[in-house]
Short mmCIF file of C-alpha atoms in Angstrom, two decimals:
data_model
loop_
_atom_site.label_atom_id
_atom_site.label_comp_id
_atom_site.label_asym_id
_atom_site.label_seq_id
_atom_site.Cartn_x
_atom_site.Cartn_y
_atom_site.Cartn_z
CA UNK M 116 20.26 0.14 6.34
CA UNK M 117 16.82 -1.70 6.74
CA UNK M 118 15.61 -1.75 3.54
CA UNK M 119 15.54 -5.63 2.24
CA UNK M 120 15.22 -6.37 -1.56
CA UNK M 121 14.10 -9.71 -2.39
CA UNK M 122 12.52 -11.83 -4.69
CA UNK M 123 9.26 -11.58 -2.67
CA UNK M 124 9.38 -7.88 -2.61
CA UNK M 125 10.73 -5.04 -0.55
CA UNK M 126 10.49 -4.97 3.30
CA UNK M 127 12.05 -2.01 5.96
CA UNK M 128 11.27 0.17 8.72
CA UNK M 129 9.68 2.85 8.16
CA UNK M 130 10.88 6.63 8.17
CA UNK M 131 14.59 7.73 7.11
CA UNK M 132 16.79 8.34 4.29
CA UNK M 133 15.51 7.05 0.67
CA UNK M 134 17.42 3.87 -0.22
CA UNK M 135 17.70 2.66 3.10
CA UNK M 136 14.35 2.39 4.84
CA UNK M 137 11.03 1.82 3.89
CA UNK M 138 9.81 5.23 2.30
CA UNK M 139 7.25 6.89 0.47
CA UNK M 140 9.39 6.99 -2.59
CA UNK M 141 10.79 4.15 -2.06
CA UNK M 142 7.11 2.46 -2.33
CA UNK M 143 6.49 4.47 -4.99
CA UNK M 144 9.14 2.99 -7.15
CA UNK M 145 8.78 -0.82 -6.53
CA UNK M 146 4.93 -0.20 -7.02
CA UNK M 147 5.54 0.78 -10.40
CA UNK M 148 8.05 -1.76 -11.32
CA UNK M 149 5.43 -4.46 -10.39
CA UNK M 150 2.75 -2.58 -11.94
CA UNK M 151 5.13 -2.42 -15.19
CA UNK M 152 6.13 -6.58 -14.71
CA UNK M 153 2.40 -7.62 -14.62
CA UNK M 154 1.96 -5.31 -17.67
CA UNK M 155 4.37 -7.37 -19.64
CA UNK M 156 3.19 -10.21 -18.30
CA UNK M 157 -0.02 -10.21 -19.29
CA UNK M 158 1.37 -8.55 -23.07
CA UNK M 159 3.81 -12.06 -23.15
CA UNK M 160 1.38 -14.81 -22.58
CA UNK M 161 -1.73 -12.84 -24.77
CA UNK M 162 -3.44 -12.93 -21.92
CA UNK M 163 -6.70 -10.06 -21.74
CA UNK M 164 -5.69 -8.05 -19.18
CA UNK M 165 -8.51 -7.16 -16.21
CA UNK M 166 -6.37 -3.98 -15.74
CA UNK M 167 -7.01 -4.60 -12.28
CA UNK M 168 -5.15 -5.40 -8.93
CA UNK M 169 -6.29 -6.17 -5.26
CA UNK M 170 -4.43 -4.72 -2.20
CA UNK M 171 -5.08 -5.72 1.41
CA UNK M 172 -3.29 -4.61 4.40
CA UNK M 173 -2.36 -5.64 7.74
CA UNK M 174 -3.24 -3.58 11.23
CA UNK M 175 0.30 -1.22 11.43
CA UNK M 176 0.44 1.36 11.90
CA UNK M 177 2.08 2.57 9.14
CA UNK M 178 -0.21 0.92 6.74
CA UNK M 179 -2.70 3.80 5.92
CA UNK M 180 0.41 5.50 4.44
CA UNK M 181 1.54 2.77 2.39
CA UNK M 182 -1.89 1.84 1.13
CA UNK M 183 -2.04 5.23 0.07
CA UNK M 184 1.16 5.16 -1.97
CA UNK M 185 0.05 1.68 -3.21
CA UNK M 186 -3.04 2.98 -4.22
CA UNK M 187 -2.42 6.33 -5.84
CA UNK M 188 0.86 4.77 -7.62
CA UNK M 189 -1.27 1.85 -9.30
CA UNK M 190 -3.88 4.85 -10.54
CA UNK M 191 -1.10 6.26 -12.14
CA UNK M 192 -0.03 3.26 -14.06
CA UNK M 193 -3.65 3.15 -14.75
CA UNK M 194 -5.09 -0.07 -12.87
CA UNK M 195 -8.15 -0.56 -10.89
CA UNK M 196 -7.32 -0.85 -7.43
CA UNK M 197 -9.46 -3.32 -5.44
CA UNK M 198 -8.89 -2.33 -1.92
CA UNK M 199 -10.07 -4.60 0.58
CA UNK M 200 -9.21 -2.78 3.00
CA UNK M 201 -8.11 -4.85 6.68
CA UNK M 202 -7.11 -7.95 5.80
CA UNK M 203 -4.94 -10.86 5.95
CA UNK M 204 -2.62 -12.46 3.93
CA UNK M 205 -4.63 -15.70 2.81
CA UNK M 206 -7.85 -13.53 2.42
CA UNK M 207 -5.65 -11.58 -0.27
CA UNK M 208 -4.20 -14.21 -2.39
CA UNK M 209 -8.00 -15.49 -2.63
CA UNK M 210 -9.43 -12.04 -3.36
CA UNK M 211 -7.27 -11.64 -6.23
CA UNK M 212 -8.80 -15.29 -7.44
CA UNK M 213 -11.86 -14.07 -7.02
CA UNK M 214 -11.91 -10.75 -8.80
CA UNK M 215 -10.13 -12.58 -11.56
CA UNK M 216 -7.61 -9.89 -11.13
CA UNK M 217 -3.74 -9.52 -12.72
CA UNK M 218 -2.07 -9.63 -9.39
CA UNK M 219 -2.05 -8.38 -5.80
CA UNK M 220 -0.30 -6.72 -3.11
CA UNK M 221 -0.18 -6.97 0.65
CA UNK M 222 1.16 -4.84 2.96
CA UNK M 223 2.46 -6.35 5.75
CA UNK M 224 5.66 -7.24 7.24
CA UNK M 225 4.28 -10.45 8.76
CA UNK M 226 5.82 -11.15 11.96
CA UNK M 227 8.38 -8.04 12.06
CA UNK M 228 7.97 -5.62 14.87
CA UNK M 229 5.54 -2.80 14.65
CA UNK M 230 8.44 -0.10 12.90
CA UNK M 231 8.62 -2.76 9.87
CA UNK M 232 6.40 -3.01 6.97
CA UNK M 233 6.55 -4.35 3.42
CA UNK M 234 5.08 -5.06 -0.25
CA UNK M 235 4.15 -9.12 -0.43
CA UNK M 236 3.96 -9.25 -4.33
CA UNK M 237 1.57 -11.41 -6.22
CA UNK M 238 0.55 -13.03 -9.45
CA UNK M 239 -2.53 -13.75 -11.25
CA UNK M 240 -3.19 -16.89 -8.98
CA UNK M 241 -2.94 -14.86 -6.11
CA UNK M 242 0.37 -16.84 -4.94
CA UNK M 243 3.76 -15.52 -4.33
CA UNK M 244 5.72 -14.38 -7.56
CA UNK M 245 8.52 -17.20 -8.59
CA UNK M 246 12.09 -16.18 -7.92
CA UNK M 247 13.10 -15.60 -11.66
CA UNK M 248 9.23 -12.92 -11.53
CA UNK M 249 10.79 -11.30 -8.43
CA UNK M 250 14.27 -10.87 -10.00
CA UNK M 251 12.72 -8.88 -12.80
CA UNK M 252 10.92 -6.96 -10.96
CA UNK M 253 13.71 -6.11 -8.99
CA UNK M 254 15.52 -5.40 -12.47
CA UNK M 255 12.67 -3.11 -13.94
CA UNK M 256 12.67 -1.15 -10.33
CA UNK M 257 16.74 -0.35 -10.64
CA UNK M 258 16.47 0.89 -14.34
CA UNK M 259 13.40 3.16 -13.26
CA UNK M 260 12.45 3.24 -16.85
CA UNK M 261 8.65 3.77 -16.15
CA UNK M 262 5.67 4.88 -18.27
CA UNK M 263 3.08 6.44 -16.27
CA UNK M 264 -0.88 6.36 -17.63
CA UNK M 265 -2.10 9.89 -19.38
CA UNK M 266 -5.27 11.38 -17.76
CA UNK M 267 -7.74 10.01 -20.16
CA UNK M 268 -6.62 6.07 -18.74
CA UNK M 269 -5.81 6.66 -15.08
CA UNK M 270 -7.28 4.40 -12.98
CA UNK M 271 -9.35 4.44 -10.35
CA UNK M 272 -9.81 3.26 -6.73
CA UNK M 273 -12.98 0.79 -5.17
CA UNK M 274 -13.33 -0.70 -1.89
CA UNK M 275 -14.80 -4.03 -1.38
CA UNK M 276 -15.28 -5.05 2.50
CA UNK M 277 -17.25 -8.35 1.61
CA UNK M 278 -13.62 -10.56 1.09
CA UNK M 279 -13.24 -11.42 5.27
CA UNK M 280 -16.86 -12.81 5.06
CA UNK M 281 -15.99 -14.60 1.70
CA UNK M 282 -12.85 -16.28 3.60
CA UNK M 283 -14.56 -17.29 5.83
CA UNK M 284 -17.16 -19.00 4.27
CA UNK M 285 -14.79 -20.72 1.54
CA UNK M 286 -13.25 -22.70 5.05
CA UNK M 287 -16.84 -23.91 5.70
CA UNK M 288 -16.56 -25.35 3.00
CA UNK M 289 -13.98 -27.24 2.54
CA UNK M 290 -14.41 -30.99 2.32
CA UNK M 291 -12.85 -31.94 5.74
CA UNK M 292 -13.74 -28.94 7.76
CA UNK M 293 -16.29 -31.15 9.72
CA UNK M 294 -18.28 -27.75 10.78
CA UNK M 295 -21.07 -30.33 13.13
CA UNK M 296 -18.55 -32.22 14.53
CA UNK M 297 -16.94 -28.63 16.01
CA UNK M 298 -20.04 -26.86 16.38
CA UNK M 299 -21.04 -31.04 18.52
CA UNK M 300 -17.76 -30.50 20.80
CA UNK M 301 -19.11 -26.99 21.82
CA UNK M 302 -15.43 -25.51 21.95
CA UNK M 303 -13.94 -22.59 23.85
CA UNK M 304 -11.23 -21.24 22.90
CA UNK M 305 -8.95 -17.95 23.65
CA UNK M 306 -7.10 -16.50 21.06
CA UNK M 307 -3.88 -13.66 20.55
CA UNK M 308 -4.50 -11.65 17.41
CA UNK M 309 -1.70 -9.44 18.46
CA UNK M 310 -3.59 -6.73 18.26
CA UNK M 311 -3.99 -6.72 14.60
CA UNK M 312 -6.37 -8.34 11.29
CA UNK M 313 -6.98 -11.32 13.28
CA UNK M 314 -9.15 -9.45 15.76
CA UNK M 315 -11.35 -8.92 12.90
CA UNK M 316 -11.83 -11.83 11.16
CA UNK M 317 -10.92 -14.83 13.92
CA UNK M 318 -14.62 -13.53 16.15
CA UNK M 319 -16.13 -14.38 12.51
CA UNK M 320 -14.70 -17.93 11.78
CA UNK M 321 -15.17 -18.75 15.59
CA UNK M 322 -18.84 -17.37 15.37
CA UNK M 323 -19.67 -19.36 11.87
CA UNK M 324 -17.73 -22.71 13.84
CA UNK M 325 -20.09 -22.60 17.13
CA UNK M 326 -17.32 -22.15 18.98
CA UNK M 327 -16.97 -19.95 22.30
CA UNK M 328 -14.30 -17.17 22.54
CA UNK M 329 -12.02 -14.90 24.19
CA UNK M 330 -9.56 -12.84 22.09
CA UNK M 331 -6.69 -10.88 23.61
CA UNK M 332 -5.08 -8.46 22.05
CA UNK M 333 -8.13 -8.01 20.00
CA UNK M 334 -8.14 -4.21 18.68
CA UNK M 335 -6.78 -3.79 15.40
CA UNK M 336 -4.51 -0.66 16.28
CA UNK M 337 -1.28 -1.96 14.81
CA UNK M 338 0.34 -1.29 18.81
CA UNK M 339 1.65 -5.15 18.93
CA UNK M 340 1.06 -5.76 22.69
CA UNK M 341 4.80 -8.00 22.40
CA UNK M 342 6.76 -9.51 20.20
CA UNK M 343 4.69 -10.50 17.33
CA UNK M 344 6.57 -13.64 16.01
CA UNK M 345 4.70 -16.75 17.93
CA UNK M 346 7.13 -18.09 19.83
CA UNK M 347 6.56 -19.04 23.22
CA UNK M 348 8.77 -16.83 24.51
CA UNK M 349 6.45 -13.87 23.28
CA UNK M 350 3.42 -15.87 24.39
CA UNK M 351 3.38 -15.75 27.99
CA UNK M 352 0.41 -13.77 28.60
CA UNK M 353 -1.84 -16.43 26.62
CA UNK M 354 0.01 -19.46 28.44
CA UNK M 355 -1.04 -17.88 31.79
CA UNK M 356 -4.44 -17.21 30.98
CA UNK M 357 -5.12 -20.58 29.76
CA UNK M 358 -3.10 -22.03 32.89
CA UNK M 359 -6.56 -20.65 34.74
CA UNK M 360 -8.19 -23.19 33.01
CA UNK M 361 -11.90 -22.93 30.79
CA UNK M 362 -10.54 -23.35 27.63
CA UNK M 363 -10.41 -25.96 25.43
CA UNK M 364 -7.51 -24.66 23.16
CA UNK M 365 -5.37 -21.66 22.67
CA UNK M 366 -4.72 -20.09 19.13
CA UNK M 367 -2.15 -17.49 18.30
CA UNK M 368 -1.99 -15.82 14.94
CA UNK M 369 1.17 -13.37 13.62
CA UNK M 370 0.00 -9.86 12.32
CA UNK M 371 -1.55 -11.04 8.50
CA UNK M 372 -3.10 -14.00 9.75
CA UNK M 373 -1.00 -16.77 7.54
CA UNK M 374 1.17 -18.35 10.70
CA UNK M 375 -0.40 -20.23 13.65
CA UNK M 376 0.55 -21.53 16.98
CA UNK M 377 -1.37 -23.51 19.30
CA UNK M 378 -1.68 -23.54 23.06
CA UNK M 379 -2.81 -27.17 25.02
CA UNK M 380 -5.47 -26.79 27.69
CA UNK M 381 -3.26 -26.72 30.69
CA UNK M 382 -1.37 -24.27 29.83
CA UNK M 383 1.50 -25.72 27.60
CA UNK M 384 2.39 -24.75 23.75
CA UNK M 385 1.40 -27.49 21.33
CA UNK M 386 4.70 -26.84 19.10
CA UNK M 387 4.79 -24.41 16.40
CA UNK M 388 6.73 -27.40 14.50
CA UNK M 389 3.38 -29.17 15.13
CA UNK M 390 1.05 -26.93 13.81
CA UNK M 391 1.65 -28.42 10.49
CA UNK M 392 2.19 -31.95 11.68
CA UNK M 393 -1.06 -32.28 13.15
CA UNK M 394 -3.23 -30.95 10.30
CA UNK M 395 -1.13 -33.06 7.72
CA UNK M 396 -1.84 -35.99 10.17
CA UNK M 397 -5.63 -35.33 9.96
CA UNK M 398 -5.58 -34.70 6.13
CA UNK M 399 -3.62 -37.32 5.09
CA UNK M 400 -6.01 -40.38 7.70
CA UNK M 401 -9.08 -38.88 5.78
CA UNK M 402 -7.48 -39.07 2.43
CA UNK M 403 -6.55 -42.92 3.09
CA UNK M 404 -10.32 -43.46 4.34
CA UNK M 405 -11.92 -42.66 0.66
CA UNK M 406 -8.74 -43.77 -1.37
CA UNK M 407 -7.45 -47.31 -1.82
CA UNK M 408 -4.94 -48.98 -0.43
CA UNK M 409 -1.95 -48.33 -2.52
CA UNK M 410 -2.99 -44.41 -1.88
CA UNK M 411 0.16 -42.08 -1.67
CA UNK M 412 -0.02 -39.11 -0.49
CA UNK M 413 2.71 -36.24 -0.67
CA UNK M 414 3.57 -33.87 1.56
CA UNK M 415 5.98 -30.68 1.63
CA UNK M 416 7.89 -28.54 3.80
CA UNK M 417 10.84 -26.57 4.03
CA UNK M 418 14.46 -27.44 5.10
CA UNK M 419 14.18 -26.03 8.31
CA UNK M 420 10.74 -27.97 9.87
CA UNK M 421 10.72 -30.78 11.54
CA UNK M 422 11.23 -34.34 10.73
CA UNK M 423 7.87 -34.69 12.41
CA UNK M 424 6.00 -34.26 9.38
CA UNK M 425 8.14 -36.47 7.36
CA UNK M 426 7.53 -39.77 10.10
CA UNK M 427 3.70 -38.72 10.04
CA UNK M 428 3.92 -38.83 5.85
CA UNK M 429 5.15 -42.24 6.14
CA UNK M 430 3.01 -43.88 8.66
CA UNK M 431 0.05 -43.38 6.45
CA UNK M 432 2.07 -44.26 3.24
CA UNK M 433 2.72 -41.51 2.19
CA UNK M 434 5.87 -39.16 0.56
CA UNK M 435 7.60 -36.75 2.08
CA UNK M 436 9.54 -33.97 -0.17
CA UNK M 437 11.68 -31.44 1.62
CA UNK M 438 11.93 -27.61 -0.14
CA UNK M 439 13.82 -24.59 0.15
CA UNK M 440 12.83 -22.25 3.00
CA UNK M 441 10.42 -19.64 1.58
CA UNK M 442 6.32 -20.22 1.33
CA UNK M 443 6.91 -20.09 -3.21
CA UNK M 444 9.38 -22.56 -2.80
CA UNK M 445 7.44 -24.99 -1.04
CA UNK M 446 4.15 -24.16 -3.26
CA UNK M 447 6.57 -25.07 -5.97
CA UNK M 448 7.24 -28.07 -4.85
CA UNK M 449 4.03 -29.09 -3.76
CA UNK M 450 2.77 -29.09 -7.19
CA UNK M 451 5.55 -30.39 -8.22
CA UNK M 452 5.26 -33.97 -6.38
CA UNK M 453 0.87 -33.38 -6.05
CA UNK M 454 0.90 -32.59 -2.24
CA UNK M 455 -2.19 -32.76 -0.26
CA UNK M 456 -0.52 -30.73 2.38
CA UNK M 457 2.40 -29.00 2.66
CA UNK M 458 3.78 -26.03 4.83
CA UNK M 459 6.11 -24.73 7.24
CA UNK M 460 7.28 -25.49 10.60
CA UNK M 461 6.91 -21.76 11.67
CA UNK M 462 2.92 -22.64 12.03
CA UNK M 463 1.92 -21.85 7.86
CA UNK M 464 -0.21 -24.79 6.53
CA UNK M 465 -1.03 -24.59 3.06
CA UNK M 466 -4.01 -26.81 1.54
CA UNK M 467 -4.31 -26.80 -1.97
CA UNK M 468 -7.75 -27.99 -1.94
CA UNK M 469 -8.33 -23.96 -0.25
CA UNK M 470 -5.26 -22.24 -2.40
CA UNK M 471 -1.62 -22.62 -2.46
CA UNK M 472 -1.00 -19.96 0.48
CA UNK M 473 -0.16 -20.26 4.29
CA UNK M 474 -3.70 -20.03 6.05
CA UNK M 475 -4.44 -19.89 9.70
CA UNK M 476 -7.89 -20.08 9.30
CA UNK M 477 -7.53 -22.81 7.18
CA UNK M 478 -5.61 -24.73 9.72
CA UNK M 479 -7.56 -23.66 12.44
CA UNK M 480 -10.78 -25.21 10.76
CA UNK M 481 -9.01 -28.55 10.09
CA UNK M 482 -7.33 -28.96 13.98
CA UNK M 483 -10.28 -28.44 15.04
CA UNK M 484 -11.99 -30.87 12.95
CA UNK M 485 -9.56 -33.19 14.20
CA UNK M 486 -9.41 -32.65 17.80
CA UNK M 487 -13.79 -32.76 17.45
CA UNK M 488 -13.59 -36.25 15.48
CA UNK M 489 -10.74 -37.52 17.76
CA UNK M 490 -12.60 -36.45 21.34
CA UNK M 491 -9.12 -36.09 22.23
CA UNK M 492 -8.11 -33.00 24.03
CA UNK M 493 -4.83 -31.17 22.55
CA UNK M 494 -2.48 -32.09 24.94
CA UNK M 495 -3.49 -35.94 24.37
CA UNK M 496 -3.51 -35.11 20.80
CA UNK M 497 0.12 -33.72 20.95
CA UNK M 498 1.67 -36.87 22.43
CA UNK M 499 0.30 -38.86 19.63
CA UNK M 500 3.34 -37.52 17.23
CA UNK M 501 6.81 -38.06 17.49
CA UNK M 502 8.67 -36.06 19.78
CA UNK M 503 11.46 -33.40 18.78
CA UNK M 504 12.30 -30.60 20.13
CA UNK M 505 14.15 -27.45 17.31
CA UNK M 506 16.18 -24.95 19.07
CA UNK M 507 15.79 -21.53 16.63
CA UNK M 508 18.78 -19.85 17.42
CA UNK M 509 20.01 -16.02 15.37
CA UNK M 510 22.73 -14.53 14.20
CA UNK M 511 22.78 -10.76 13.40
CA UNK M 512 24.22 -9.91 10.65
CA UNK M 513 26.98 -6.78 10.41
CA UNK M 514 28.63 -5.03 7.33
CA UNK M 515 31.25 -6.82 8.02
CA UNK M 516 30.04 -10.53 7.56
CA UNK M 517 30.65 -12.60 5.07
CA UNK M 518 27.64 -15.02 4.62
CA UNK M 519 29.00 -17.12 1.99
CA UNK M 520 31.98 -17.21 3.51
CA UNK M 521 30.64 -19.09 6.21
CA UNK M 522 28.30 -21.35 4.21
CA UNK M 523 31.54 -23.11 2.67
CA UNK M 524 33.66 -23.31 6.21
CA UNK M 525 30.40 -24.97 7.67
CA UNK M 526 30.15 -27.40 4.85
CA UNK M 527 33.68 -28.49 4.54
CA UNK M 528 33.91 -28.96 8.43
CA UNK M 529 31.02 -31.76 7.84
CA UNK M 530 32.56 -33.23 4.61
CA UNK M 531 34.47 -35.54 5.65
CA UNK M 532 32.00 -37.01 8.62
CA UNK M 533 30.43 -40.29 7.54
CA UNK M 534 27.27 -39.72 9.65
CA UNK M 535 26.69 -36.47 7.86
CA UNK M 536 24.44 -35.35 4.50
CA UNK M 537 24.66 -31.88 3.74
CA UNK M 538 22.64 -30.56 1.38
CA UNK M 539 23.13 -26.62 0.14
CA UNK M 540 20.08 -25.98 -1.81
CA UNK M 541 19.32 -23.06 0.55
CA UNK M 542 22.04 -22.02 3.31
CA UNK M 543 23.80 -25.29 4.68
CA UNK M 544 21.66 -28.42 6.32
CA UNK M 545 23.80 -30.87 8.00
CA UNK M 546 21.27 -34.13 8.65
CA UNK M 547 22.20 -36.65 11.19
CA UNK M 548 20.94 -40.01 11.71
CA UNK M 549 18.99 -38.65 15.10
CA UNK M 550 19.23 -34.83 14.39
CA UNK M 551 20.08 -32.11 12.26
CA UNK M 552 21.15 -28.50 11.91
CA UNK M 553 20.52 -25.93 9.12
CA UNK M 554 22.02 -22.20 9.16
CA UNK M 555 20.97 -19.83 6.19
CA UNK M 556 20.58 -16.28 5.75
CA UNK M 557 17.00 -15.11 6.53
CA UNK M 558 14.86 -13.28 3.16
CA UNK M 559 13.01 -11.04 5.70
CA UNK M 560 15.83 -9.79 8.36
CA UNK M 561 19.46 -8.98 8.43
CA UNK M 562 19.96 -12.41 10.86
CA UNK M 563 21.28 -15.60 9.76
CA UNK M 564 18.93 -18.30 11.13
CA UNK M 565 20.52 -21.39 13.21
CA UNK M 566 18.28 -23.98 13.10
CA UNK M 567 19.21 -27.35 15.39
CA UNK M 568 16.51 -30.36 16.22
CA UNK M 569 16.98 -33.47 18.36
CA UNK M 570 15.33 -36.03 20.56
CA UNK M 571 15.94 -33.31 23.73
CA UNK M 572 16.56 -29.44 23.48
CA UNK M 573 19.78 -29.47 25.18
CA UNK M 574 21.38 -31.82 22.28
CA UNK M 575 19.66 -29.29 19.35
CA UNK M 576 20.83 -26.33 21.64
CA UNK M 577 24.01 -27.34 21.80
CA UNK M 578 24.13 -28.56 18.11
CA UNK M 579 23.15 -24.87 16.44
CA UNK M 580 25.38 -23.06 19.53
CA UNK M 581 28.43 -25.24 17.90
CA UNK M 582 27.92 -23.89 14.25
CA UNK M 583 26.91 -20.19 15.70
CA UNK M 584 30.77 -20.39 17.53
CA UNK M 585 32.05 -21.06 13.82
CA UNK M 586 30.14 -18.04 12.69
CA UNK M 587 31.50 -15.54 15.88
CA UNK M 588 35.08 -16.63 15.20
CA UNK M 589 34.52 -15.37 11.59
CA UNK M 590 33.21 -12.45 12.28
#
């Protein structure tokens, strides 16, 4: 069974029995439940309802057929459906800002392999629906108590292609995207769209940037030429073309465009971790230029990132927050403590001055800002952090496992330890003075995630291998 329910929406392979993949009716019926929750929603708070709601799509191959569910499902319920056809996450959760629309849905299945796809839900803000919003719609989808919308109020289908070009230009625009400095510093770059959205848009943002390009993997056919989480064990054919040297930078993007991964000119990956680190670095030394002294800044991330971030937070006198794992959580949280930047160590940045979304294009703009203003190149740039390394170790799950089962053996085996915090707001994190581990249960695949960081591999290796053993003798 492949078909994961969560707060966030509904994500499977496609093909197979109803109830346990990813399937037409299947779509069908957590379409309408949203539909039906953003109805309410809108009847609650006395808001006017637009009777309208955006849906963008990633390059699977399956995604013509779920659009087409999508679509003809949110006629039914009588919405307008914006359909913008191609496009990533981050230039959906703006489009629905834009249209001023009720809420929004993406289908993708982010970094899943190509037999996966999924329904990212979202609100009026065009962000991710909170956990209680998800639980309800998850409630109104297993009573199947649905009204559907007589003839006279069906709704009706248009197709707007202008929202890549809009994206594009809204990161031009942002206050530290220094556009001359980049366009001065006459980049080149090769970049890994995997073969999917970020073909399509990336050639654009380079183009608007003055920056020179190669993409591989560059036709949007949904065929992922490998493994389309970017890790640099999947990245291999990037690494060796920018081994060859004439390139400035590599830049790998996951299927929808809202995770991003750099690669230094000679060859070697810059650190997913550091994706984040690096922009927040950037954001946060401009921020303390035109702010006084006693300036603060805060910045997010999940549980499972690197303590990078947190050191760079407090160099420039700044805050660092840690949230649960999962982009609303962090979004919550950011708003929560006023962030400036916030993200996640698997390569999301999210800028609020943009929208409260992961965004590689975002990030891309504001590295590259930094590496231009800097004159550094990115390898010089990278040894200007601290220096971790996170082993990301999985578990797959069986029928048989009992997750919470574990959770409680791992936590009382660190109890007693005086060197030890643990902290169970999502999964178990066991912090160290000079490392840490976390193990949780992952919201997107049937895996439990083991993730270990230290001053050298081996030690963080070794540290998530030790509470994966605790798992396997469970099992």
């Amino acid at each position: 069974m492949t078909l994961i329910k969560s707060i966030s929406g509904i994500r499977g392979t496609i093909g197979g029995h109803t109830g346990d993949t990813l399937n037409p009716l299947d779509i069908v019926k957590f379409t309408t439940a949203y539909a039906t929750f953003i109805g309410q929603q809108q009847k609650a708070n006395s808001k006017k309802p637009t009777a309208k709601i955006v849906v963008g799509r990633d390059g699977r191959i399956s995604g013509p057929m779920v659009r087409d569910v999508v679509c003809g499902t949110l006629v039914g319920m009588g919405y307008e459906v914006i359909d913008i056809g191609l496009a990533t996450t981050p230039t959906t959760e703006l489009a629905v800002r834009w249209h001023q629309a009720d809420g929004g849905i993406i289908i993708t299945a982010s970094h899943n392999p190509t037999q996966w796809n999924a329904l990212k839900l979202l609100n009026s803000e065009g962000e991710f629906l909170t956990a209680a919003d998800g639980a309800e719609v998850l409630a109104i989808a297993e009573k199947e108590d649905f009204d559907y919308a007589p003839v006279e109020k069906l709704g009706r289908v248009i197709k707007d292609d202008t929202m890549n070009q809009q994206h594009v230009q809204s990161v031009l625009d942002l206050r530290l995207v220094d556009v001359e400095a980049i366009k001065a510093r006459k980049f080149r770059v090769c970049a890994d769209t995997i073969n999917s959205v970020g073909g399509i848009i990336l050639p654009d943002l380079f183009k608007a940037l003055g920056v020179d390009f190669e993409i591989l993997n560059s036709e949007c056919t949904g065929q992922f030429a490998h493994n389309p989480e970017p890790l640099e064990k999947n990245l291999q054919g990037i690494m060796d073309k920018m081994r060859q040297g004439g390139f400035d930078l590599g830049i790998v993007v996951d299927p929808d465009v809202d995770r991003l991964a750099f690669i230094c000119e000679d060859g070697k990956m810059f650190g997913e971790e550091y994706t984040l680190v690096s922009v927040a670095d950037y954001v946060l030394s401009e921020e303390v230029k035109v702010n006084s002294e006693k300036f603060a800044a805060a910045t997010v991330s999940n549980l499972s990132s690197t303590r990078a971030l947190r050191d760079v937070t407090e160099k420039h006198g700044g805050k660092y927050t840690a949230a649960a794992v999962g982009e609303v959580n962090v979004t919550t949280k950011m708003k929560e403590v006023g962030a400036v930047i916030g993200g996640e160590g698997n390569g999301g940045v999210i800028y609020p001055e943009s929208h409260y979304g992961r965004d590689a294009l975002v990030g891309i703009g504001l590295f590259l800002s930094s590496l231009a203003q800097k004159g550094l190149k990115a390898s010089e740039l990278r040894k200007t952090f601290p220096d971790y390394q996170i082993a990301k170790n999985r578990i797959d799950l069986t029928p048989e496992t009992d997750v919470d089962a574990i959770l409680v053996k791992v936590k009382e085996m660190f109890a007693a330890d005086p060197e030890a915090t643990v902290n169970d707001i999502d999964g178990v994190k066991i912090d160290f003075p000079t490392k840490w581990v976390h193990l949780r249960k992952s919201n997107t695949e049937p895996i439990i995630r083991v993730y270990s960081e230290a001053q050298t591999m081996d030690e963080a290796d070794a540290l998530g291998k030790r509470l994966m053993q605790v798992v396997y003798d469970m099992q």
